[in-house]
């Protein structure tokens, strides 16, 4: 059966699965940025199809803790709720929650740290992982809502640089990224080490990975 990587146009997780001989397809409103099996369309139109597993990356713009201030007029809580932003947050939560009912025995829904209002709607996403747990020199706390899967285990844990150093600033490039037309898309990309861990630990499983390592 096929794994569906939903709300992904980068091809990062899809290609990690394919590289290990796992049948996979990405689904997104945008065309894929890398050649490979891809369905351009609304991912929600495909959650009823039977899949081996679903990895979903729903838009986090109104759910992430970093954007919580935008729920209030002028970005200040004392100004009261911005109704339009609040409704957008609720829409984002409904979109996130829809993937919980995908027709698959294994489901992972990825998002950054959510603010308290989002957690009340989508639940908690613990434990969080960092790219540097998997060999990528970067900071980006990422959580998953899981069904039928165990939390990802670190595979190549690096030692993060000390705050205030030039290296720490380099590792913080996601948070320091300047505004631009593709900023949101670039910030949402899955790091190679995380994508590899998803493929190895969730799609292949520990037994097959051990067999592959023993054969090398």
PDB file of C-alpha atoms in Angstrom:
ATOM      1  CA  UNK A   1       0.000   0.000   0.000  1.00  0.00           C
ATOM      2  CA  UNK A   2       0.949   3.622  -0.452  1.00  0.00           C
ATOM      3  CA  UNK A   3       1.958   6.213   2.128  1.00  0.00           C
ATOM      4  CA  UNK A   4       0.458   9.670   1.613  1.00  0.00           C
ATOM      5  CA  UNK A   5       2.468  12.748   2.547  1.00  0.00           C
ATOM      6  CA  UNK A   6      -0.203  15.418   2.703  1.00  0.00           C
ATOM      7  CA  UNK A   7       0.332  19.176   2.464  1.00  0.00           C
ATOM      8  CA  UNK A   8       3.852  18.676   1.139  1.00  0.00           C
ATOM      9  CA  UNK A   9       5.192  20.254  -2.052  1.00  0.00           C
ATOM     10  CA  UNK A  10       8.901  19.990  -1.173  1.00  0.00           C
ATOM     11  CA  UNK A  11       8.995  16.220  -1.694  1.00  0.00           C
ATOM     12  CA  UNK A  12      11.260  15.822   1.358  1.00  0.00           C
ATOM     13  CA  UNK A  13       9.365  13.096   3.244  1.00  0.00           C
ATOM     14  CA  UNK A  14       7.962  11.528   0.069  1.00  0.00           C
ATOM     15  CA  UNK A  15      11.452  11.138  -1.387  1.00  0.00           C
ATOM     16  CA  UNK A  16      12.852   9.737   1.869  1.00  0.00           C
ATOM     17  CA  UNK A  17      10.157   7.048   1.740  1.00  0.00           C
ATOM     18  CA  UNK A  18      10.756   6.321  -1.946  1.00  0.00           C
ATOM     19  CA  UNK A  19      14.515   6.061  -1.369  1.00  0.00           C
ATOM     20  CA  UNK A  20      13.827   3.165   0.986  1.00  0.00           C
ATOM     21  CA  UNK A  21      11.551   1.329  -1.414  1.00  0.00           C
ATOM     22  CA  UNK A  22       8.339   2.491   0.250  1.00  0.00           C
ATOM     23  CA  UNK A  23       5.545   3.442  -2.144  1.00  0.00           C
ATOM     24  CA  UNK A  24       4.625   7.064  -1.445  1.00  0.00           C
ATOM     25  CA  UNK A  25       2.888  10.071  -2.968  1.00  0.00           C
ATOM     26  CA  UNK A  26       2.785  13.713  -1.911  1.00  0.00           C
ATOM     27  CA  UNK A  27      -0.435  15.748  -2.057  1.00  0.00           C
ATOM     28  CA  UNK A  28      -0.634  19.526  -2.007  1.00  0.00           C
ATOM     29  CA  UNK A  29      -2.473  22.456  -3.556  1.00  0.00           C
ATOM     30  CA  UNK A  30       0.858  23.467  -5.100  1.00  0.00           C
ATOM     31  CA  UNK A  31       2.809  21.467  -7.675  1.00  0.00           C
ATOM     32  CA  UNK A  32       5.747  19.444  -6.378  1.00  0.00           C
ATOM     33  CA  UNK A  33       9.086  21.257  -6.383  1.00  0.00           C
ATOM     34  CA  UNK A  34      10.905  17.990  -7.099  1.00  0.00           C
ATOM     35  CA  UNK A  35       9.940  15.414  -9.749  1.00  0.00           C
ATOM     36  CA  UNK A  36       8.130  12.470  -8.230  1.00  0.00           C
ATOM     37  CA  UNK A  37       4.692  10.992  -7.482  1.00  0.00           C
ATOM     38  CA  UNK A  38       2.472  13.943  -6.634  1.00  0.00           C
ATOM     39  CA  UNK A  39      -1.213  14.827  -6.601  1.00  0.00           C
ATOM     40  CA  UNK A  40      -1.960  18.517  -6.962  1.00  0.00           C
ATOM     41  CA  UNK A  41      -5.197  19.146  -5.118  1.00  0.00           C
ATOM     42  CA  UNK A  42      -6.876  19.517  -1.743  1.00  0.00           C
ATOM     43  CA  UNK A  43      -5.463  16.885   0.628  1.00  0.00           C
ATOM     44  CA  UNK A  44      -8.822  16.602   2.402  1.00  0.00           C
ATOM     45  CA  UNK A  45     -10.290  15.168  -0.788  1.00  0.00           C
ATOM     46  CA  UNK A  46      -8.031  12.145  -0.327  1.00  0.00           C
ATOM     47  CA  UNK A  47      -8.228  11.336   3.395  1.00  0.00           C
ATOM     48  CA  UNK A  48     -10.998   8.778   2.736  1.00  0.00           C
ATOM     49  CA  UNK A  49      -8.799   6.716   0.415  1.00  0.00           C
ATOM     50  CA  UNK A  50      -7.148   3.742   2.092  1.00  0.00           C
ATOM     51  CA  UNK A  51      -3.473   4.426   2.823  1.00  0.00           C
ATOM     52  CA  UNK A  52      -0.702   2.454   4.501  1.00  0.00           C
ATOM     53  CA  UNK A  53       0.056   5.588   6.493  1.00  0.00           C
ATOM     54  CA  UNK A  54      -0.480   9.340   6.403  1.00  0.00           C
ATOM     55  CA  UNK A  55       2.070  12.035   7.241  1.00  0.00           C
ATOM     56  CA  UNK A  56       0.318  15.424   7.251  1.00  0.00           C
ATOM     57  CA  UNK A  57       1.836  18.909   7.410  1.00  0.00           C
ATOM     58  CA  UNK A  58      -1.204  21.204   7.749  1.00  0.00           C
ATOM     59  CA  UNK A  59      -0.696  24.963   7.664  1.00  0.00           C
ATOM     60  CA  UNK A  60       0.309  26.209  11.115  1.00  0.00           C
ATOM     61  CA  UNK A  61       0.152  29.966  10.524  1.00  0.00           C
ATOM     62  CA  UNK A  62      -2.690  30.664  12.985  1.00  0.00           C
ATOM     63  CA  UNK A  63      -1.907  27.809  15.390  1.00  0.00           C
ATOM     64  CA  UNK A  64       1.750  28.322  16.208  1.00  0.00           C
ATOM     65  CA  UNK A  65       2.810  29.914  19.468  1.00  0.00           C
ATOM     66  CA  UNK A  66       4.947  32.397  17.542  1.00  0.00           C
ATOM     67  CA  UNK A  67       1.832  33.918  15.961  1.00  0.00           C
ATOM     68  CA  UNK A  68      -0.388  34.037  19.043  1.00  0.00           C
ATOM     69  CA  UNK A  69      -0.183  37.830  19.343  1.00  0.00           C
ATOM     70  CA  UNK A  70      -1.924  38.221  15.984  1.00  0.00           C
ATOM     71  CA  UNK A  71      -5.131  36.886  17.531  1.00  0.00           C
ATOM     72  CA  UNK A  72      -5.524  40.296  19.147  1.00  0.00           C
ATOM     73  CA  UNK A  73      -6.134  43.703  17.593  1.00  0.00           C
ATOM     74  CA  UNK A  74      -2.826  45.379  16.876  1.00  0.00           C
ATOM     75  CA  UNK A  75      -1.018  42.375  18.329  1.00  0.00           C
ATOM     76  CA  UNK A  76      -1.870  43.436  21.899  1.00  0.00           C
ATOM     77  CA  UNK A  77      -4.094  41.396  24.189  1.00  0.00           C
ATOM     78  CA  UNK A  78      -5.471  44.464  25.956  1.00  0.00           C
ATOM     79  CA  UNK A  79      -6.969  45.625  22.641  1.00  0.00           C
ATOM     80  CA  UNK A  80      -9.298  42.631  22.523  1.00  0.00           C
ATOM     81  CA  UNK A  81      -9.744  39.747  20.113  1.00  0.00           C
ATOM     82  CA  UNK A  82      -9.303  40.212  16.377  1.00  0.00           C
ATOM     83  CA  UNK A  83     -12.414  38.341  15.220  1.00  0.00           C
ATOM     84  CA  UNK A  84     -11.097  37.646  11.723  1.00  0.00           C
ATOM     85  CA  UNK A  85      -7.836  36.176  13.040  1.00  0.00           C
ATOM     86  CA  UNK A  86      -9.695  34.141  15.656  1.00  0.00           C
ATOM     87  CA  UNK A  87     -11.963  32.627  12.994  1.00  0.00           C
ATOM     88  CA  UNK A  88      -8.888  31.878  10.873  1.00  0.00           C
ATOM     89  CA  UNK A  89      -7.355  30.089  13.863  1.00  0.00           C
ATOM     90  CA  UNK A  90     -10.492  27.974  14.290  1.00  0.00           C
ATOM     91  CA  UNK A  91     -10.464  27.137  10.573  1.00  0.00           C
ATOM     92  CA  UNK A  92      -6.835  26.072  10.900  1.00  0.00           C
ATOM     93  CA  UNK A  93      -7.699  23.838  13.838  1.00  0.00           C
ATOM     94  CA  UNK A  94     -10.542  22.190  11.893  1.00  0.00           C
ATOM     95  CA  UNK A  95      -8.178  21.558   8.998  1.00  0.00           C
ATOM     96  CA  UNK A  96      -5.606  20.019  11.366  1.00  0.00           C
ATOM     97  CA  UNK A  97      -8.189  17.826  13.095  1.00  0.00           C
ATOM     98  CA  UNK A  98      -9.579  16.496   9.805  1.00  0.00           C
ATOM     99  CA  UNK A  99      -6.386  14.499   9.265  1.00  0.00           C
ATOM    100  CA  UNK A 100      -6.998  12.588  12.491  1.00  0.00           C
ATOM    101  CA  UNK A 101      -9.756  10.740  10.616  1.00  0.00           C
ATOM    102  CA  UNK A 102      -7.692   9.749   7.588  1.00  0.00           C
ATOM    103  CA  UNK A 103      -8.275   6.182   6.432  1.00  0.00           C
ATOM    104  CA  UNK A 104      -4.952   4.767   7.602  1.00  0.00           C
ATOM    105  CA  UNK A 105      -3.719   2.676  10.551  1.00  0.00           C
ATOM    106  CA  UNK A 106      -0.747   5.020  11.050  1.00  0.00           C
ATOM    107  CA  UNK A 107      -1.120   8.806  11.152  1.00  0.00           C
ATOM    108  CA  UNK A 108       1.288  11.595  12.048  1.00  0.00           C
ATOM    109  CA  UNK A 109       0.224  15.256  11.955  1.00  0.00           C
ATOM    110  CA  UNK A 110       3.104  17.721  12.228  1.00  0.00           C
ATOM    111  CA  UNK A 111       3.080  21.282  13.552  1.00  0.00           C
ATOM    112  CA  UNK A 112       5.329  23.645  15.543  1.00  0.00           C
ATOM    113  CA  UNK A 113       4.612  24.475  19.190  1.00  0.00           C
ATOM    114  CA  UNK A 114       0.932  25.566  19.322  1.00  0.00           C
ATOM    115  CA  UNK A 115      -0.367  28.365  21.500  1.00  0.00           C
ATOM    116  CA  UNK A 116      -2.787  27.597  24.341  1.00  0.00           C
ATOM    117  CA  UNK A 117      -5.914  28.427  22.299  1.00  0.00           C
ATOM    118  CA  UNK A 118      -4.815  26.037  19.553  1.00  0.00           C
ATOM    119  CA  UNK A 119      -3.977  23.293  22.055  1.00  0.00           C
ATOM    120  CA  UNK A 120      -7.540  23.504  23.358  1.00  0.00           C
ATOM    121  CA  UNK A 121      -8.759  22.703  19.833  1.00  0.00           C
ATOM    122  CA  UNK A 122      -6.178  20.253  18.439  1.00  0.00           C
ATOM    123  CA  UNK A 123      -4.684  18.730  21.579  1.00  0.00           C
ATOM    124  CA  UNK A 124      -1.062  18.643  22.663  1.00  0.00           C
ATOM    125  CA  UNK A 125       1.717  17.633  20.295  1.00  0.00           C
ATOM    126  CA  UNK A 126       4.280  16.154  22.617  1.00  0.00           C
ATOM    127  CA  UNK A 127       7.003  15.135  22.537  1.00  0.00           C
ATOM    128  CA  UNK A 128       8.702  17.711  20.323  1.00  0.00           C
ATOM    129  CA  UNK A 129      11.813  16.979  18.288  1.00  0.00           C
ATOM    130  CA  UNK A 130      14.589  19.206  16.972  1.00  0.00           C
ATOM    131  CA  UNK A 131      16.484  18.873  13.640  1.00  0.00           C
ATOM    132  CA  UNK A 132      19.776  18.669  15.531  1.00  0.00           C
ATOM    133  CA  UNK A 133      18.565  15.400  17.084  1.00  0.00           C
ATOM    134  CA  UNK A 134      18.879  13.924  13.594  1.00  0.00           C
ATOM    135  CA  UNK A 135      22.138  15.459  12.375  1.00  0.00           C
ATOM    136  CA  UNK A 136      20.823  18.746  10.930  1.00  0.00           C
ATOM    137  CA  UNK A 137      22.404  21.935  12.278  1.00  0.00           C
ATOM    138  CA  UNK A 138      19.234  23.883  12.976  1.00  0.00           C
ATOM    139  CA  UNK A 139      16.677  24.822  15.624  1.00  0.00           C
ATOM    140  CA  UNK A 140      13.025  24.140  14.843  1.00  0.00           C
ATOM    141  CA  UNK A 141      10.841  22.567  17.516  1.00  0.00           C
ATOM    142  CA  UNK A 142       8.382  20.229  15.819  1.00  0.00           C
ATOM    143  CA  UNK A 143       5.611  18.208  17.401  1.00  0.00           C
ATOM    144  CA  UNK A 144       3.409  15.386  16.125  1.00  0.00           C
ATOM    145  CA  UNK A 145      -0.081  14.128  16.845  1.00  0.00           C
ATOM    146  CA  UNK A 146       0.291  10.366  16.467  1.00  0.00           C
ATOM    147  CA  UNK A 147      -1.953   7.383  15.851  1.00  0.00           C
ATOM    148  CA  UNK A 148      -0.461   3.894  15.649  1.00  0.00           C
ATOM    149  CA  UNK A 149       3.086   5.291  15.823  1.00  0.00           C
ATOM    150  CA  UNK A 150       5.731   5.799  18.478  1.00  0.00           C
ATOM    151  CA  UNK A 151       7.526   9.139  18.952  1.00  0.00           C
ATOM    152  CA  UNK A 152      10.605   9.580  16.786  1.00  0.00           C
ATOM    153  CA  UNK A 153      13.872   8.617  18.467  1.00  0.00           C
ATOM    154  CA  UNK A 154      17.024  10.694  17.927  1.00  0.00           C
ATOM    155  CA  UNK A 155      19.413   9.172  15.397  1.00  0.00           C
ATOM    156  CA  UNK A 156      22.403  11.547  15.347  1.00  0.00           C
ATOM    157  CA  UNK A 157      22.157  13.979  18.236  1.00  0.00           C
ATOM    158  CA  UNK A 158      24.472  16.949  17.854  1.00  0.00           C
ATOM    159  CA  UNK A 159      25.624  19.338  20.553  1.00  0.00           C
ATOM    160  CA  UNK A 160      23.931  22.699  20.002  1.00  0.00           C
ATOM    161  CA  UNK A 161      26.148  25.803  20.107  1.00  0.00           C
ATOM    162  CA  UNK A 162      26.010  28.213  23.024  1.00  0.00           C
ATOM    163  CA  UNK A 163      23.497  31.090  22.829  1.00  0.00           C
ATOM    164  CA  UNK A 164      24.979  34.349  21.645  1.00  0.00           C
ATOM    165  CA  UNK A 165      27.607  32.753  19.437  1.00  0.00           C
ATOM    166  CA  UNK A 166      27.839  33.137  15.671  1.00  0.00           C
ATOM    167  CA  UNK A 167      27.212  29.413  15.271  1.00  0.00           C
ATOM    168  CA  UNK A 168      24.045  29.646  17.362  1.00  0.00           C
ATOM    169  CA  UNK A 169      22.804  32.411  15.072  1.00  0.00           C
ATOM    170  CA  UNK A 170      23.537  30.201  12.062  1.00  0.00           C
ATOM    171  CA  UNK A 171      21.549  27.336  13.594  1.00  0.00           C
ATOM    172  CA  UNK A 172      18.683  29.809  14.159  1.00  0.00           C
ATOM    173  CA  UNK A 173      18.289  30.654  10.480  1.00  0.00           C
ATOM    174  CA  UNK A 174      14.657  29.443  10.442  1.00  0.00           C
ATOM    175  CA  UNK A 175      13.647  32.027  13.041  1.00  0.00           C
ATOM    176  CA  UNK A 176      15.908  34.715  11.549  1.00  0.00           C
ATOM    177  CA  UNK A 177      14.699  34.284   7.978  1.00  0.00           C
ATOM    178  CA  UNK A 178      13.832  37.666   6.428  1.00  0.00           C
ATOM    179  CA  UNK A 179      10.384  38.367   4.946  1.00  0.00           C
ATOM    180  CA  UNK A 180       9.826  37.222   1.401  1.00  0.00           C
ATOM    181  CA  UNK A 181       7.262  35.600  -0.910  1.00  0.00           C
ATOM    182  CA  UNK A 182       8.499  32.067  -0.160  1.00  0.00           C
ATOM    183  CA  UNK A 183       9.371  32.547   3.523  1.00  0.00           C
ATOM    184  CA  UNK A 184       6.460  30.502   4.875  1.00  0.00           C
ATOM    185  CA  UNK A 185       7.167  27.649   2.475  1.00  0.00           C
ATOM    186  CA  UNK A 186      10.894  27.592   3.221  1.00  0.00           C
ATOM    187  CA  UNK A 187      10.275  27.657   6.976  1.00  0.00           C
ATOM    188  CA  UNK A 188       7.905  24.682   6.697  1.00  0.00           C
ATOM    189  CA  UNK A 189      10.306  22.351   4.862  1.00  0.00           C
ATOM    190  CA  UNK A 190      11.139  19.071   6.613  1.00  0.00           C
ATOM    191  CA  UNK A 191      14.845  18.650   7.355  1.00  0.00           C
ATOM    192  CA  UNK A 192      16.595  15.654   5.728  1.00  0.00           C
ATOM    193  CA  UNK A 193      17.452  13.952   9.023  1.00  0.00           C
ATOM    194  CA  UNK A 194      13.867  14.179  10.272  1.00  0.00           C
ATOM    195  CA  UNK A 195      12.536  12.905   6.935  1.00  0.00           C
ATOM    196  CA  UNK A 196      14.944   9.947   7.092  1.00  0.00           C
ATOM    197  CA  UNK A 197      13.855   9.118  10.655  1.00  0.00           C
ATOM    198  CA  UNK A 198      10.187   9.248   9.608  1.00  0.00           C
ATOM    199  CA  UNK A 199      10.859   6.794   6.787  1.00  0.00           C
ATOM    200  CA  UNK A 200      13.035   4.461   8.852  1.00  0.00           C
ATOM    201  CA  UNK A 201      11.091   4.404  12.099  1.00  0.00           C
ATOM    202  CA  UNK A 202       7.515   4.815  10.913  1.00  0.00           C
ATOM    203  CA  UNK A 203       7.348   3.274   7.449  1.00  0.00           C
ATOM    204  CA  UNK A 204      10.042   0.599   7.483  1.00  0.00           C
ATOM    205  CA  UNK A 205       9.950  -0.284  11.158  1.00  0.00           C
ATOM    206  CA  UNK A 206      12.775  -1.252  13.463  1.00  0.00           C
ATOM    207  CA  UNK A 207      13.115  -4.889  12.313  1.00  0.00           C
ATOM    208  CA  UNK A 208      13.646  -4.053   8.656  1.00  0.00           C
ATOM    209  CA  UNK A 209      16.034  -1.227   9.500  1.00  0.00           C
ATOM    210  CA  UNK A 210      18.119  -3.621  11.615  1.00  0.00           C
ATOM    211  CA  UNK A 211      18.225  -6.100   8.732  1.00  0.00           C
ATOM    212  CA  UNK A 212      19.382  -3.391   6.330  1.00  0.00           C
ATOM    213  CA  UNK A 213      22.107  -2.177   8.693  1.00  0.00           C
ATOM    214  CA  UNK A 214      23.353  -5.736   9.274  1.00  0.00           C
ATOM    215  CA  UNK A 215      23.628  -6.281   5.516  1.00  0.00           C
ATOM    216  CA  UNK A 216      25.841  -3.201   4.984  1.00  0.00           C
TER     217      UNK A 216
END
